[in-house]
């Protein structure tokens, strides 16, 4: 595949992921279908033999979030931990806060508060490192609602 074709392929995956994320609170079946399609496309090796890691991390994050929403915590955690692995291995900082948020959410929902808090603190550190004041404020509020 040429660079131009790879770029178009990646744009398609990015568009699918963006649509899936936009719909994850309003049209779960459609969101799941779009994220699954993006995941399959992103996992397909390009001409150099590697998958599109950013696209795969985003789709796994969305799928994990959707699994959490439907109460399938084991599947959601599996998807999110795969996404976390990709984020850490390839420094995909743009996706990392969302992944950490999803993991923290699952641990909170299953009652493992110490682990949930640990992931929230990691999310806060990433947000601070990124200089994302809005996300820092949100996470700080979640960690200590009385301080906001």
Coordinates of N, CA and C in Angstrom, one line a residue, residues 137-148:
X137 N -9.3 19.7 35.8 CA -10.4 20.1 36.7 C -11.4 19.0 36.9
X138 N -11.8 18.4 35.8 CA -12.8 17.3 35.9 C -12.3 16.2 36.8
X139 N -11.1 15.7 36.6 CA -10.6 14.6 37.4 C -10.4 15.0 38.8
X140 N -9.9 16.2 39.1 CA -9.8 16.7 40.5 C -11.2 16.7 41.1
X141 N -12.2 17.2 40.4 CA -13.6 17.2 40.9 C -14.0 15.8 41.3
X142 N -13.7 14.8 40.4 CA -14.1 13.4 40.7 C -13.4 12.9 41.9
X143 N -12.1 13.2 42.0 CA -11.4 12.7 43.1 C -11.8 13.4 44.5
X144 N -12.2 14.6 44.4 CA -12.6 15.3 45.6 C -13.7 16.3 45.3
X145 N -15.0 15.9 45.2 CA -16.0 16.8 44.8 C -16.2 18.0 45.7
X146 N -15.8 17.9 47.0 CA -16.0 19.0 47.9 C -15.0 20.1 47.6
X147 N -13.9 19.9 46.9 CA -12.9 20.9 46.6 C -13.3 21.8 45.4
X148 N -14.2 21.4 44.6 CA -14.5 22.1 43.4 C -15.5 23.2 43.6

